[in-house]
Coordinates of C-alpha atoms in Angstrom, one line a residue:
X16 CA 25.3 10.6 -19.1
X17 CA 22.4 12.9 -19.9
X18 CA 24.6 15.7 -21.7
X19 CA 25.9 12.7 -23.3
X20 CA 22.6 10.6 -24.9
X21 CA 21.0 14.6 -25.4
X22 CA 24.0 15.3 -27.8
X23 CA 24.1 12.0 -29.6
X24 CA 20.6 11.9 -30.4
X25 CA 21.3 15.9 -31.4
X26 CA 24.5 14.9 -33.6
X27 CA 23.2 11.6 -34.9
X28 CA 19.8 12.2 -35.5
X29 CA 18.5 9.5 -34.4
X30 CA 17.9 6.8 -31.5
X31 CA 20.0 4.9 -29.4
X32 CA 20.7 2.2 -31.6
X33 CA 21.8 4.0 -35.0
X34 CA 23.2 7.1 -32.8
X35 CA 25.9 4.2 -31.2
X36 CA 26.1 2.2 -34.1
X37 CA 27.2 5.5 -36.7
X38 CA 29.9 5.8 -34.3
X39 CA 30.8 1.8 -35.0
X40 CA 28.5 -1.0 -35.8
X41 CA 29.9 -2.9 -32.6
X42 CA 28.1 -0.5 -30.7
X43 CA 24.9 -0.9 -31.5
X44 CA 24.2 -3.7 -29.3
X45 CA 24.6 -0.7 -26.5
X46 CA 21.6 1.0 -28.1
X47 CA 19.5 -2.4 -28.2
X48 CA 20.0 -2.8 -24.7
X49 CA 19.1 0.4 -23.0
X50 CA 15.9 0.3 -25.3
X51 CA 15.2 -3.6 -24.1
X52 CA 15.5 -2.3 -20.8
X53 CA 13.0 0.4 -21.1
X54 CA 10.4 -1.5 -22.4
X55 CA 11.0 -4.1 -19.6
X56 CA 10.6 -1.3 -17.9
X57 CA 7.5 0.3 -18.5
X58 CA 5.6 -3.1 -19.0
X59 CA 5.5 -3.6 -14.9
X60 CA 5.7 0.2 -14.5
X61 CA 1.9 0.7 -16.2
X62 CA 0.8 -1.5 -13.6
X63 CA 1.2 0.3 -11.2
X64 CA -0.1 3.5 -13.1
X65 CA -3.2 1.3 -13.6
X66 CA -3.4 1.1 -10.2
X67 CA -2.6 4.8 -9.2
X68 CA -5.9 4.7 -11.9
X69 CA -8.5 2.2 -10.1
X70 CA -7.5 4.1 -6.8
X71 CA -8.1 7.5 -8.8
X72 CA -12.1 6.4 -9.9
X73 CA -13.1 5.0 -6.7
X74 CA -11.3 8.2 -4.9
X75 CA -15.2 9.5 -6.1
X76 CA -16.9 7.2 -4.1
X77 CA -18.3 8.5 -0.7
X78 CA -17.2 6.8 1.8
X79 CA -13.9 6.1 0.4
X80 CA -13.3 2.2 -0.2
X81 CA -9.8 2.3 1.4
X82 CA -11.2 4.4 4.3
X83 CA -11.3 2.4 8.4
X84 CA -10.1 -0.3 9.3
X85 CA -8.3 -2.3 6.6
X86 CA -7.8 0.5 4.4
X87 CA -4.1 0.2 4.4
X88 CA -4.5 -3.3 3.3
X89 CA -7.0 -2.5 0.1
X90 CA -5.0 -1.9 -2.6
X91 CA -3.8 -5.8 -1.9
X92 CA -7.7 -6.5 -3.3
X93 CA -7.4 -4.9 -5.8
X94 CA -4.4 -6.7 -7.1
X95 CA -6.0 -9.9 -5.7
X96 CA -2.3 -10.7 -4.1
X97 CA -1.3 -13.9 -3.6
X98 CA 1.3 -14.5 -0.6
X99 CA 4.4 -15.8 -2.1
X100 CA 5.2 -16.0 -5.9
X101 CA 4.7 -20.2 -5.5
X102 CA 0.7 -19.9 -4.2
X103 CA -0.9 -18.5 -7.5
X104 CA -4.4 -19.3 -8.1
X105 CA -4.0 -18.0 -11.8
X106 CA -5.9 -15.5 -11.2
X107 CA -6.1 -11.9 -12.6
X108 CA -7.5 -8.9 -11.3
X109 CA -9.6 -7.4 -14.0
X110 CA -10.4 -3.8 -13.1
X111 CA -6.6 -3.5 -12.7
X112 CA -5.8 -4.9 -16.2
X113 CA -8.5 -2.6 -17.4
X114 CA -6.8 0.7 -16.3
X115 CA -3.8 -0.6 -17.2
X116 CA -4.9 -0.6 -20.8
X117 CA -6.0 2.6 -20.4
X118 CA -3.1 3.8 -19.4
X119 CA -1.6 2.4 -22.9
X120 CA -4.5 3.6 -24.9
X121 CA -3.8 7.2 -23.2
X122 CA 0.3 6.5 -23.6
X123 CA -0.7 6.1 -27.6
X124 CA -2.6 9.4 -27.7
X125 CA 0.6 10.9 -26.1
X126 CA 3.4 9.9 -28.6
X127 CA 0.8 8.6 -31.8
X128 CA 2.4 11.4 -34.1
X129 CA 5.6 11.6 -32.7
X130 CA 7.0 14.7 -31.2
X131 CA 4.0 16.6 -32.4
X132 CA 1.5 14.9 -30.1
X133 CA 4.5 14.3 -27.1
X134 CA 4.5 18.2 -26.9
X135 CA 1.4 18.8 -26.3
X136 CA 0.8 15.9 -24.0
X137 CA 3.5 17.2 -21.8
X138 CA 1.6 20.4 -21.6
X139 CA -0.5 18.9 -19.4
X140 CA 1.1 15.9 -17.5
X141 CA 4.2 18.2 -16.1
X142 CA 2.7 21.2 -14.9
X143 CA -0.6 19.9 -13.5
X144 CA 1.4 17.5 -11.5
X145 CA 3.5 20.4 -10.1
X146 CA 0.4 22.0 -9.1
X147 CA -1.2 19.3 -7.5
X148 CA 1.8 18.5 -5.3
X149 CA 1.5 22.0 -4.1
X150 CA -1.8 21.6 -3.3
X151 CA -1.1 18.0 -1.4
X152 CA 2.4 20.4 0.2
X153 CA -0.1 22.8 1.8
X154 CA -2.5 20.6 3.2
X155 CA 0.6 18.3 4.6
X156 CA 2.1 21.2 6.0
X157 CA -1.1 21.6 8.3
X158 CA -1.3 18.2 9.5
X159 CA -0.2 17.5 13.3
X160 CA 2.8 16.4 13.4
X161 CA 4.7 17.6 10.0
X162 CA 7.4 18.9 11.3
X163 CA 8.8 16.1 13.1
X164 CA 8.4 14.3 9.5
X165 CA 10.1 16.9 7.8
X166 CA 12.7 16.6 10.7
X167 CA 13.1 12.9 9.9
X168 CA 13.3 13.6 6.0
X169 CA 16.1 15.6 7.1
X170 CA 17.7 13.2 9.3
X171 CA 21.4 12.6 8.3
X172 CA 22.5 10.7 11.5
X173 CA 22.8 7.1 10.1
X174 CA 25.8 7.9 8.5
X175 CA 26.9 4.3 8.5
X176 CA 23.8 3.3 5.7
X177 CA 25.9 5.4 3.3
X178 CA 28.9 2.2 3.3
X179 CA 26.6 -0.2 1.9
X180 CA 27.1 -0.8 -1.6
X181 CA 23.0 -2.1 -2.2
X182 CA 21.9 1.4 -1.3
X183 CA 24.8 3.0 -3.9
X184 CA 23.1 0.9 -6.6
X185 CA 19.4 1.4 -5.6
X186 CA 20.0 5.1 -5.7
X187 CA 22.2 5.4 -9.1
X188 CA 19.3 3.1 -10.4
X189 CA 16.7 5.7 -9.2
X190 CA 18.5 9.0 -10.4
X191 CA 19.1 6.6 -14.1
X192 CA 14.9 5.9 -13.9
X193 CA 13.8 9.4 -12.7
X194 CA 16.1 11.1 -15.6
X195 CA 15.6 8.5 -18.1
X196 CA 19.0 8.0 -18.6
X197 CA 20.2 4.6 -20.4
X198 CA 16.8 4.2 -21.7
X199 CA 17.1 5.5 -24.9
X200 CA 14.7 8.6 -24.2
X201 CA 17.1 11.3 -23.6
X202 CA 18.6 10.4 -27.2
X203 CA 15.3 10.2 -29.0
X204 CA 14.4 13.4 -27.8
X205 CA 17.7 14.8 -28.3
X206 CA 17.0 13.9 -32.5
X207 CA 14.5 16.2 -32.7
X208 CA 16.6 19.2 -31.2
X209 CA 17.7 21.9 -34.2
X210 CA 21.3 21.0 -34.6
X211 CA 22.2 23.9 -32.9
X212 CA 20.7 23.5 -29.4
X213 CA 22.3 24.3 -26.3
X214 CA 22.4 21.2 -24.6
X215 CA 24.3 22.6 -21.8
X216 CA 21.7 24.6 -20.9
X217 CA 18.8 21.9 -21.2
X218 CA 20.4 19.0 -19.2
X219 CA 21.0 21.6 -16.3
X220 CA 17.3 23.1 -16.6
X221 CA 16.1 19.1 -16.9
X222 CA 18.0 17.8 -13.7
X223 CA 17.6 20.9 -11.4
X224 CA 13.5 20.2 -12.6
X225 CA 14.0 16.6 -11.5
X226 CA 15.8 17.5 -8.2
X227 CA 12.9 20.1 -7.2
X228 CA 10.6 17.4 -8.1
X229 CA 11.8 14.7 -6.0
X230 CA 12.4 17.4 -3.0
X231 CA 9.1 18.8 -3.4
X232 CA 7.6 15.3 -3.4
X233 CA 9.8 14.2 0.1
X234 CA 8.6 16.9 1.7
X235 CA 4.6 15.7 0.9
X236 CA 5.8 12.1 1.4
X237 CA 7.0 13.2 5.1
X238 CA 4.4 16.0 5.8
X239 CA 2.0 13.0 5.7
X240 CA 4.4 10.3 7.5
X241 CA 4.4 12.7 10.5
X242 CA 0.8 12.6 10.8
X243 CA 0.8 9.4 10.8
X244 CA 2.8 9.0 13.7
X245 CA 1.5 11.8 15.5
X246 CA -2.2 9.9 15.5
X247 CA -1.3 6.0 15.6
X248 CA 1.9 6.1 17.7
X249 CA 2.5 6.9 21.7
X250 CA 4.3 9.5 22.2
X251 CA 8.5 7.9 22.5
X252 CA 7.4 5.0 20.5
X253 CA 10.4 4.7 18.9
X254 CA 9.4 1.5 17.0
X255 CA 5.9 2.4 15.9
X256 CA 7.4 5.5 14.4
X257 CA 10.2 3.2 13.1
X258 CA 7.8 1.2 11.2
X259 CA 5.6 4.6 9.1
X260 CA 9.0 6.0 8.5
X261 CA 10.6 2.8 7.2
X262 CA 7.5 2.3 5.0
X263 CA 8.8 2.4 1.3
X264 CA 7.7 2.5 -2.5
X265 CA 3.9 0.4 -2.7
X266 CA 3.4 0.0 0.6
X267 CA 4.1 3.5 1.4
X268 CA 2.0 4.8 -1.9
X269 CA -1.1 2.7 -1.5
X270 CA -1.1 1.8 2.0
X271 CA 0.5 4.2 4.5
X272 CA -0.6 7.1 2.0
X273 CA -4.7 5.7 1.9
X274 CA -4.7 5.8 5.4
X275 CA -3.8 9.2 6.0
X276 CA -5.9 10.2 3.3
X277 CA -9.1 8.9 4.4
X278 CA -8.5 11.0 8.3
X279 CA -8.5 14.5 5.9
X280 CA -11.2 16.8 6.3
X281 CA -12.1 16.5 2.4
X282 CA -10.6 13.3 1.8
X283 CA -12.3 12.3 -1.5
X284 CA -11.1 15.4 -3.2
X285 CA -7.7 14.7 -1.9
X286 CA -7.8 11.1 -2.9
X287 CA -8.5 12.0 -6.1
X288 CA -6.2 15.2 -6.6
X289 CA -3.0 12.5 -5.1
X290 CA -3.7 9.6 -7.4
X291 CA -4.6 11.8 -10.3
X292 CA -0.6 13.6 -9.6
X293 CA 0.6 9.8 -9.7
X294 CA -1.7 8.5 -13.1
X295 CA -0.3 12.2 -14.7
X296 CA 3.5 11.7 -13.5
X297 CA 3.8 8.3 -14.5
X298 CA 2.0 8.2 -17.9
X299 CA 4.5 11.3 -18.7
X300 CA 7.4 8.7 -17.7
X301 CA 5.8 6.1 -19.5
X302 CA 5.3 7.6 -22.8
X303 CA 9.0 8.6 -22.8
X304 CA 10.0 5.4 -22.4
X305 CA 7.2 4.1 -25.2
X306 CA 8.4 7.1 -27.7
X307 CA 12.2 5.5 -27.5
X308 CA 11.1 2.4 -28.5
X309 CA 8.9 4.0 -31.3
X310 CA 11.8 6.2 -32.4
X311 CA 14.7 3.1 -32.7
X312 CA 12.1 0.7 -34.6
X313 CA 10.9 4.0 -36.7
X314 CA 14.4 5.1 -37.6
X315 CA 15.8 1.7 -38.4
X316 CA 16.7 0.0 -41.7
X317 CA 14.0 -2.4 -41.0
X318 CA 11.4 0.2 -40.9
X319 CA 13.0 2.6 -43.7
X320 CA 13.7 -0.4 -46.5
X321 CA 11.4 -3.2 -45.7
X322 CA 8.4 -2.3 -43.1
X323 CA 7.7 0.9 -44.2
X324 CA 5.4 1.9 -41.2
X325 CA 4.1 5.1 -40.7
X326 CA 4.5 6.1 -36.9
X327 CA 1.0 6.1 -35.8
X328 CA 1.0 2.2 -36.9
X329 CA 4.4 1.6 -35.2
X330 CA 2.8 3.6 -31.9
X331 CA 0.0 1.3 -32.0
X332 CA 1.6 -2.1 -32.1
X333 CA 4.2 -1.5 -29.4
X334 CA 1.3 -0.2 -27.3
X335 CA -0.3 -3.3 -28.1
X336 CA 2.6 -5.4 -27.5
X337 CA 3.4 -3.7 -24.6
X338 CA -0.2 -4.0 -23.3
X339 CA 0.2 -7.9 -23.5
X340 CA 2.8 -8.1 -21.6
X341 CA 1.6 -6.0 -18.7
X342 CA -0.9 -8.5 -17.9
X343 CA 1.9 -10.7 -16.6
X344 CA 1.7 -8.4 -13.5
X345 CA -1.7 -8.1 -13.3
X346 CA -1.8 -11.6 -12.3
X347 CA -1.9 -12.1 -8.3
X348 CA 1.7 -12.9 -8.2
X349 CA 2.9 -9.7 -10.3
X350 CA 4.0 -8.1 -7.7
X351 CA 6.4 -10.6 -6.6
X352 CA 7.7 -10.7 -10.2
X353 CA 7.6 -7.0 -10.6
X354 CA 9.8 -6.7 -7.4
X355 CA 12.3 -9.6 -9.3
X356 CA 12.4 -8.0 -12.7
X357 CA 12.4 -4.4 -11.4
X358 CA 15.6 -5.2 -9.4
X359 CA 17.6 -7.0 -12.1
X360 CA 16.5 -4.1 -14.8
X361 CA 16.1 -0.6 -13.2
X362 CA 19.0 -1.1 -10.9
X363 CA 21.7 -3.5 -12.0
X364 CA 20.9 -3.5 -15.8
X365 CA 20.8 0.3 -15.9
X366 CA 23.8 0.7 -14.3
X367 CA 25.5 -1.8 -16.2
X368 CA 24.7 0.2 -19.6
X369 CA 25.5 3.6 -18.5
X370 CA 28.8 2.3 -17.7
X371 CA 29.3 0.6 -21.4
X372 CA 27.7 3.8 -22.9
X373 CA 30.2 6.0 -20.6
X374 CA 33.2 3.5 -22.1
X375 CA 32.1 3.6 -25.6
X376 CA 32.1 7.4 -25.6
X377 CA 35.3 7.7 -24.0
X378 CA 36.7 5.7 -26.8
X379 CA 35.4 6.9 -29.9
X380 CA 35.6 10.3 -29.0
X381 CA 39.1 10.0 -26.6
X382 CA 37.8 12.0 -23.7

C-alpha cells in the first residue's frame, strides 16, 4: 500500500482523489474517503498534541504539577474528565483548547506554502525527536529495574493473543496510522516526487525509519515500565506488575509516564525534553495528514475553475475548520468520543479503504 499511494501520487500528479479518479471516475469516491478519514483523524489527534503541549509548559514549573500523590491522575484535570460520556457538565477545558490551537497555528506554519515550508518543518520535527528519545533511552536504561521491562517488551509467551481477530485489526490500523497509509498523505507527497523517483528505494528507507522508530520508542516505553514496578510493586507481585505493564496508550502516556518522571533525578528537564518529543512527533504526523487535505481541495476542479485559492488561503481555512472541530474533544467528555470515533476510523475505516484501494489497483492495472 505505500509503494502503491507513493507511485500514484508520482504518476498522477496529484492527490488521492484525482490520482484514483484519472484511473476511472468511479474511483474517486476511494480518494474522498481516505482523505475524510484523515481529517477525522487529526481533529481528535491535535487533542492530544494539545495536551502533550499543556504538560510540556508546566514541565517548567518546580515542583512539577503532576509530581506525589495524584500525579498519575492529573492530566484527568486538565481535560476536566467527566466519568461516562452521559454525565457532561458542558464544560470545556480551556488551557487545553488553547494549545490545541496552537498546535493548528504551528501545523499552518508547517504546510502554509506547500512542500516548500513542509520541508523545512520536517527538518526539525524528525530528527530532534530522534535525539530526544535517545536521550529519554539512556536515562531509561539506568533506571532499576529496566531490564526486566525490556524482558517483558520482549515477552512472546502469550502466543494465544495472536488468534484474536480485535488485536489483527488494532495492529493493521496502527502500522496504516504510523505510515500514513490510506490517508491520502503518502500520494500527496508522492506528487511532488520528479517523475523519475525511485520509489522502491523510498518506501523501504520510510518503513525501516518507522520500524526503528516504534522499536526505539518500546524500548523507552519499557525502560520506564520496569522502574515502575521495581519501586511500587513487591517483589512476585505478579498482579501489580500485571497492571504497569498492561497500562496502554493515555493512560500509559500521561499517567504511568508522569509518575515515573517526577521520581528522576532532573525531572523537570526530563518532563520537558518527553512531552516536547511527543508535541514534535505528533505535529509532524499531523501536518501530513492537514497537507493531504490541502493538496486534494488545492488540486481539484473546484479550486482550479471556480475557487481559485492560493494555498496559503486553502491552508488557513482547513486549519480553521479543523480547529473548530477539535473543540468537540476538548469538552469533558472528548475522550469518551475520541475513544468511539478513533475506533470506527483509524482501525476499521482504514482497513476498509486500503482494502478498496488494494482492489481498485488490482483491477485497473491487472496485477
Amino acid at each position: 500500500l505505500l509503494t502503491q499511494e507513493l507511485a500514484l501520487g508520482q504518476k498522477h500528479r496529484s492527490g488521492d482523489i484525482e490520482a484514483f479518479g484519472r484511473m476511472n471516475k468511479r474511483l474517486r469516491g476511494i480518494g474522498l474517503a481516505s482523505v475524510i478519514g484523515a481529517f477525522g483523524i487529526v481533529t481528535y489527534y491535535m487533542m492530544i498534541i494539545g495536551l502533550s503541549t499543556v504538560l510540556f509548559f508546566e514541565s517548567f514549573i518546580v515542583p512539577l504539577p503532576y509530581g506525589g500523590e495524584g500525579g498519575n491522575e492529573y492530566w484527568e484535570s486538565v481535560l476536566g474528565l467527566a466519568e461516562t460520556s452521559s454525565s457532561s457538565n458542558n464544560v470545556m477545558s480551556g488551557r487545553l483548547y488553547l494549545a490545541t490551537c496552537l498546535c493548528w497555528l504551528l501545523t499552518f506554519i508547517c504546510i502554509m506554502r506547500g512542500v516548500k515550508s513542509a520541508s523545512w518543518a520536517v527538518k526539525i520535527t524528525m530528527p530532534l525527536p530522534f535525539l530526544l528519545l535517545l536521550v529519554m533511552l539512556i536515562k531509561g536504561l539506568t533506571l532499576e529495574g529496566a531490564g526486566q521491562g525490556i524482558r517483558e517488551f520482549w515477552n512472546f509467551s502469550n502466543w494465544e493473543e495472536l488468534g484474536k481477530p480485535d488485536i489483527w485489526v488494532a495492529a493493521i490500523g496502527q502500522c496504516f496510522f504510523s505510515l500514513s497509509v490510506c490517508m491520502g498523505v503518502m500520494t500527496a507527497y508522492g506528487s511532488y516526487n520528479p517523475i523519475k523517483q525511485d520509489i522502491a528505494t523510498d518506501e523501504k528507507v520510510i518503513a525501516l525509519l518507522d520500524i526503528g522508530a516504534s522499536l526505539l520508542s518500546g524500548f523507552v516505553v519499557y525502560a520506564v515500565l520496569g522502574y515502575l514496578v521495581a519501586t511500587s510493586c513487591d517483589k512476585g507481585d505478579s498482579e501489580c506488575s500485571s497492571e504497569f505493564y498492561g497500562t496502554a496508550s493515555v493512560g500509559l502516556v500521561y499517567a504511568a509516564f508522569p509518575t515515573a518522571i517526577a521520581t528522576f533525578a532532573g525531572s523537570n528537564f526530563f518532563g520537558i525534553v518527553f512531552y516536547l518529543t511527543l508535541m514534535l512527533l505528533g505535529i509532524d504526523s499531523a501536518f501530513s495528514m492537514v497537507e493531504a487535505v490541502t493538496t486534494v481541495i488545492f488540486d481539484s476542479d473546484l479550486n482550479t475553475y471556480r475557487l481559485k485559492w492560493s494555498r496559503p488561503k486553502l491552508s488557513g481555512a482547513i486549519c480553521l475548520i479543523g480547529a473548530f472541530f477539535s473543540s468537540l474533544y476538548c469538552f469533558d467528555t472528548g475522550l469518551h468520543w475520541l475513544d468511539i470515533i478513533d475506533r470506527f476510523i483509524n482501525e476499521y475505516g482504514m482497513v476498509f479503504i486500503g482494502t478498496l484501494e488494494a482492489a481498485a489497483c488490482g483491477w485497473f492495472y491487472s496485477y
